[in-house]
C-alpha cells in the first residue's frame, strides 16, 4: 500500500510538472527557431512571423518536413527547412534557406556530434565553411560538382574529417532537389 501510494504521488507530480512546463518548452523552441531563421533569412526579406504557420510536406523518406515561409507584400520571399546528413559521429542537422528561384540565402548547422577540432568546422562559430553555400543553387555548381574536392567536386573538405563535409554537401544538395520537387507547394501561401 505504501509503495503504491508513493508511486501514485510521484506519478501525479510528474504529470503536474509535465503539464506546467509543456507550453513554456514549446515557446522556447519557437524562440530558438526564430533565432536560427534570422541567421539565414535577412529581416528585410519578410514581414511575417515565419514560425507561426509552417507548411508541412512529406520528405523522400516519408517523414514530415516543416517548411517556414517568409513572405512580404503577399509573395513568398524565402523558404527555410531542416535537412539531415549523417557524418562520422551521427546526425548533422542543417537549416537551409532559399529564395523563390532556389538560390541559397543561407545555411547553418543546427546540431552535430562531430569530433571537436576536426568535424566541428562545419559550425559557423568555428569557421566560415558553411557560409560558402550562400548564392549557390541546383546547376550552380553543375550536378557533378556537388561533392567535396576529394570526390571530384568543388567543396573543400577538412584534413582528417572528409566524412563530415561530405555529409553536409550531400544533405544541402538533397535539400535543393527537395525544393525543386516541391517548388509549387512551397511557393503557395498558406
mmCIF file of C-alpha atoms in Angstrom:
data_model
loop_
_atom_site.group_PDB
_atom_site.id
_atom_site.type_symbol
_atom_site.label_atom_id
_atom_site.label_comp_id
_atom_site.label_asym_id
_atom_site.label_seq_id
_atom_site.Cartn_x
_atom_site.Cartn_y
_atom_site.Cartn_z
ATOM 1 C CA UNK A 1 0.000 0.000 0.000
ATOM 2 C CA UNK A 2 2.741 2.402 0.993
ATOM 3 C CA UNK A 3 4.688 1.699 -2.210
ATOM 4 C CA UNK A 4 1.553 2.151 -4.317
ATOM 5 C CA UNK A 5 0.765 5.450 -2.612
ATOM 6 C CA UNK A 6 4.310 6.732 -3.169
ATOM 7 C CA UNK A 7 4.177 5.675 -6.825
ATOM 8 C CA UNK A 8 0.815 7.432 -7.291
ATOM 9 C CA UNK A 9 2.149 10.631 -5.675
ATOM 10 C CA UNK A 10 5.298 10.538 -7.842
ATOM 11 C CA UNK A 11 3.224 9.941 -10.986
ATOM 12 C CA UNK A 12 0.935 12.831 -10.061
ATOM 13 C CA UNK A 13 3.917 15.134 -9.507
ATOM 14 C CA UNK A 14 5.473 14.138 -12.833
ATOM 15 C CA UNK A 15 2.181 14.723 -14.624
ATOM 16 C CA UNK A 16 1.814 18.117 -12.970
ATOM 17 C CA UNK A 17 5.349 19.204 -13.876
ATOM 18 C CA UNK A 18 4.880 17.956 -17.448
ATOM 19 C CA UNK A 19 1.631 19.882 -17.812
ATOM 20 C CA UNK A 20 3.100 23.039 -16.255
ATOM 21 C CA UNK A 21 6.217 23.040 -18.470
ATOM 22 C CA UNK A 22 4.741 21.882 -21.804
ATOM 23 C CA UNK A 23 3.739 25.358 -23.054
ATOM 24 C CA UNK A 24 6.948 27.144 -21.945
ATOM 25 C CA UNK A 25 9.023 24.462 -23.679
ATOM 26 C CA UNK A 26 7.062 24.935 -26.909
ATOM 27 C CA UNK A 27 7.564 28.705 -26.638
ATOM 28 C CA UNK A 28 11.341 28.323 -26.096
ATOM 29 C CA UNK A 29 11.576 26.031 -29.133
ATOM 30 C CA UNK A 30 9.745 28.627 -31.235
ATOM 31 C CA UNK A 31 12.082 31.355 -29.968
ATOM 32 C CA UNK A 32 15.128 29.197 -30.775
ATOM 33 C CA UNK A 33 13.804 28.580 -34.283
ATOM 34 C CA UNK A 34 13.213 32.311 -34.793
ATOM 35 C CA UNK A 35 16.835 33.000 -33.836
ATOM 36 C CA UNK A 36 18.028 30.311 -36.266
ATOM 37 C CA UNK A 37 15.792 31.639 -39.057
ATOM 38 C CA UNK A 38 17.176 35.147 -38.537
ATOM 39 C CA UNK A 39 20.668 33.772 -39.252
ATOM 40 C CA UNK A 40 19.705 32.538 -42.725
ATOM 41 C CA UNK A 41 16.943 34.945 -43.823
ATOM 42 C CA UNK A 42 17.591 38.698 -43.625
ATOM 43 C CA UNK A 43 14.785 40.618 -41.882
ATOM 44 C CA UNK A 44 14.241 42.844 -44.928
ATOM 45 C CA UNK A 45 13.108 39.799 -46.940
ATOM 46 C CA UNK A 46 9.997 39.150 -44.858
ATOM 47 C CA UNK A 47 7.383 40.901 -42.772
ATOM 48 C CA UNK A 48 5.689 37.862 -41.261
ATOM 49 C CA UNK A 49 6.294 35.592 -38.279
ATOM 50 C CA UNK A 50 7.856 32.673 -40.130
ATOM 51 C CA UNK A 51 7.382 30.141 -37.322
ATOM 52 C CA UNK A 52 3.666 30.869 -36.839
ATOM 53 C CA UNK A 53 2.279 28.567 -39.557
ATOM 54 C CA UNK A 54 4.841 26.184 -41.014
ATOM 55 C CA UNK A 55 3.953 24.292 -44.155
ATOM 56 C CA UNK A 56 4.188 20.528 -43.578
ATOM 57 C CA UNK A 57 5.354 18.395 -46.511
ATOM 58 C CA UNK A 58 6.444 14.782 -46.785
ATOM 59 C CA UNK A 59 10.124 14.108 -47.437
ATOM 60 C CA UNK A 60 11.518 11.376 -49.657
ATOM 61 C CA UNK A 61 11.964 9.237 -46.536
ATOM 62 C CA UNK A 62 8.262 9.602 -45.655
ATOM 63 C CA UNK A 63 8.940 11.884 -42.679
ATOM 64 C CA UNK A 64 7.363 15.289 -42.136
ATOM 65 C CA UNK A 65 9.325 18.322 -43.284
ATOM 66 C CA UNK A 66 8.343 21.664 -41.755
ATOM 67 C CA UNK A 67 8.883 24.489 -44.218
ATOM 68 C CA UNK A 68 8.896 28.028 -42.879
ATOM 69 C CA UNK A 69 7.738 30.602 -45.420
ATOM 70 C CA UNK A 70 8.966 34.167 -45.378
ATOM 71 C CA UNK A 71 6.503 36.492 -47.089
ATOM 72 C CA UNK A 72 6.428 40.163 -47.982
ATOM 73 C CA UNK A 73 3.724 42.020 -49.863
ATOM 74 C CA UNK A 74 1.694 38.837 -50.297
ATOM 75 C CA UNK A 75 4.561 36.979 -52.008
ATOM 76 C CA UNK A 76 6.791 34.183 -50.757
ATOM 77 C CA UNK A 77 10.299 35.609 -50.491
ATOM 78 C CA UNK A 78 12.129 32.881 -48.569
ATOM 79 C CA UNK A 79 11.721 29.233 -47.644
ATOM 80 C CA UNK A 80 13.523 27.531 -44.787
ATOM 81 C CA UNK A 81 13.624 23.928 -43.603
ATOM 82 C CA UNK A 82 15.871 21.406 -41.901
ATOM 83 C CA UNK A 83 17.877 18.825 -43.728
ATOM 84 C CA UNK A 84 19.733 15.910 -42.172
ATOM 85 C CA UNK A 85 23.025 14.337 -43.157
ATOM 86 C CA UNK A 86 24.964 11.573 -41.449
ATOM 87 C CA UNK A 87 28.559 12.326 -40.616
ATOM 88 C CA UNK A 88 31.259 10.425 -38.784
ATOM 89 C CA UNK A 89 29.567 10.713 -35.376
ATOM 90 C CA UNK A 90 25.932 10.598 -36.466
ATOM 91 C CA UNK A 91 23.222 13.025 -37.430
ATOM 92 C CA UNK A 92 24.063 16.527 -38.688
ATOM 93 C CA UNK A 93 21.000 18.799 -38.691
ATOM 94 C CA UNK A 94 21.306 21.741 -41.059
ATOM 95 C CA UNK A 95 18.976 24.657 -41.730
ATOM 96 C CA UNK A 96 18.754 25.815 -45.351
ATOM 97 C CA UNK A 97 17.055 28.935 -46.679
ATOM 98 C CA UNK A 98 16.338 29.515 -50.368
ATOM 99 C CA UNK A 99 14.712 32.269 -52.377
ATOM 100 C CA UNK A 100 11.745 31.521 -54.703
ATOM 101 C CA UNK A 101 14.148 30.630 -57.537
ATOM 102 C CA UNK A 102 16.000 28.074 -55.398
ATOM 103 C CA UNK A 103 19.135 30.142 -54.729
ATOM 104 C CA UNK A 104 20.561 29.556 -51.255
ATOM 105 C CA UNK A 105 20.104 32.529 -48.949
ATOM 106 C CA UNK A 106 21.969 30.872 -46.096
ATOM 107 C CA UNK A 107 22.781 27.638 -44.305
ATOM 108 C CA UNK A 108 23.620 26.870 -40.688
ATOM 109 C CA UNK A 109 24.374 23.674 -38.823
ATOM 110 C CA UNK A 110 21.836 23.352 -36.004
ATOM 111 C CA UNK A 111 23.311 20.319 -34.271
ATOM 112 C CA UNK A 112 26.001 17.692 -34.674
ATOM 113 C CA UNK A 113 28.242 15.400 -32.655
ATOM 114 C CA UNK A 114 31.295 15.586 -34.891
ATOM 115 C CA UNK A 115 34.823 15.482 -33.481
ATOM 116 C CA UNK A 116 35.896 18.751 -31.848
ATOM 117 C CA UNK A 117 38.773 20.349 -33.755
ATOM 118 C CA UNK A 118 38.080 18.300 -36.898
ATOM 119 C CA UNK A 119 34.481 17.784 -37.953
ATOM 120 C CA UNK A 120 33.132 20.695 -35.946
ATOM 121 C CA UNK A 121 34.499 23.103 -38.579
ATOM 122 C CA UNK A 122 31.049 22.891 -40.203
ATOM 123 C CA UNK A 123 29.789 25.148 -37.423
ATOM 124 C CA UNK A 124 29.656 28.867 -38.358
ATOM 125 C CA UNK A 125 31.052 29.723 -34.914
ATOM 126 C CA UNK A 126 34.266 27.805 -35.777
ATOM 127 C CA UNK A 127 34.890 28.629 -39.465
ATOM 128 C CA UNK A 128 33.149 30.237 -42.428
ATOM 129 C CA UNK A 129 32.983 26.940 -44.375
ATOM 130 C CA UNK A 130 29.163 26.654 -44.108
ATOM 131 C CA UNK A 131 28.760 30.219 -45.400
ATOM 132 C CA UNK A 132 30.236 29.269 -48.784
ATOM 133 C CA UNK A 133 26.913 27.722 -49.868
ATOM 134 C CA UNK A 134 25.204 31.136 -49.957
ATOM 135 C CA UNK A 135 24.274 32.091 -53.521
ATOM 136 C CA UNK A 136 24.501 28.535 -54.888
ATOM 137 C CA UNK A 137 21.632 26.568 -56.438
ATOM 138 C CA UNK A 138 20.939 23.438 -58.470
ATOM 139 C CA UNK A 139 23.028 23.882 -61.591
ATOM 140 C CA UNK A 140 25.411 26.294 -59.837
ATOM 141 C CA UNK A 141 27.697 24.440 -59.489
ATOM 142 C CA UNK A 142 26.919 21.738 -62.053
ATOM 143 C CA UNK A 143 25.434 18.496 -60.679
ATOM 144 C CA UNK A 144 28.731 16.605 -60.824
ATOM 145 C CA UNK A 145 30.446 19.260 -58.663
ATOM 146 C CA UNK A 146 28.104 18.901 -55.655
ATOM 147 C CA UNK A 147 30.801 16.891 -53.854
ATOM 148 C CA UNK A 148 33.899 17.555 -51.811
ATOM 149 C CA UNK A 149 37.117 18.099 -53.787
ATOM 150 C CA UNK A 150 38.432 14.676 -52.787
ATOM 151 C CA UNK A 151 35.475 13.159 -54.697
ATOM 152 C CA UNK A 152 35.906 15.444 -57.732
ATOM 153 C CA UNK A 153 33.608 18.231 -56.557
ATOM 154 C CA UNK A 154 34.097 21.882 -55.715
ATOM 155 C CA UNK A 155 33.716 21.936 -51.922
ATOM 156 C CA UNK A 156 36.646 21.882 -49.506
ATOM 157 C CA UNK A 157 36.972 19.064 -47.041
ATOM 158 C CA UNK A 158 38.878 19.169 -43.774
ATOM 159 C CA UNK A 159 42.119 17.302 -43.143
ATOM 160 C CA UNK A 160 41.214 14.168 -41.248
ATOM 161 C CA UNK A 161 37.470 14.788 -41.466
ATOM 162 C CA UNK A 162 36.270 14.270 -45.037
ATOM 163 C CA UNK A 163 33.155 12.360 -43.955
ATOM 164 C CA UNK A 164 31.660 15.388 -42.184
ATOM 165 C CA UNK A 165 31.752 17.928 -45.050
ATOM 166 C CA UNK A 166 30.756 15.175 -47.480
ATOM 167 C CA UNK A 167 27.589 14.601 -45.418
ATOM 168 C CA UNK A 168 26.756 18.318 -45.264
ATOM 169 C CA UNK A 169 27.305 18.871 -49.003
ATOM 170 C CA UNK A 170 25.134 15.850 -49.780
ATOM 171 C CA UNK A 171 22.311 16.969 -47.458
ATOM 172 C CA UNK A 172 22.305 20.526 -48.849
ATOM 173 C CA UNK A 173 22.259 19.194 -52.409
ATOM 174 C CA UNK A 174 19.367 16.886 -51.491
ATOM 175 C CA UNK A 175 17.552 19.858 -49.903
ATOM 176 C CA UNK A 176 17.823 21.751 -53.201
ATOM 177 C CA UNK A 177 16.441 18.716 -55.028
ATOM 178 C CA UNK A 178 13.606 18.601 -52.467
ATOM 179 C CA UNK A 179 12.847 22.251 -53.242
ATOM 180 C CA UNK A 180 12.789 21.508 -56.971
ATOM 181 C CA UNK A 181 10.380 18.609 -56.437
ATOM 182 C CA UNK A 182 8.039 20.605 -54.148
ATOM 183 C CA UNK A 183 8.509 24.120 -55.526
ATOM 184 C CA UNK A 184 4.851 24.766 -56.422
ATOM 185 C CA UNK A 185 3.650 23.636 -52.972
ATOM 186 C CA UNK A 186 6.330 25.636 -51.175
ATOM 187 C CA UNK A 187 5.593 28.857 -53.065
ATOM 188 C CA UNK A 188 1.866 28.707 -52.354
ATOM 189 C CA UNK A 189 1.000 30.946 -49.403
ATOM 190 C CA UNK A 190 -0.833 29.056 -46.662
#
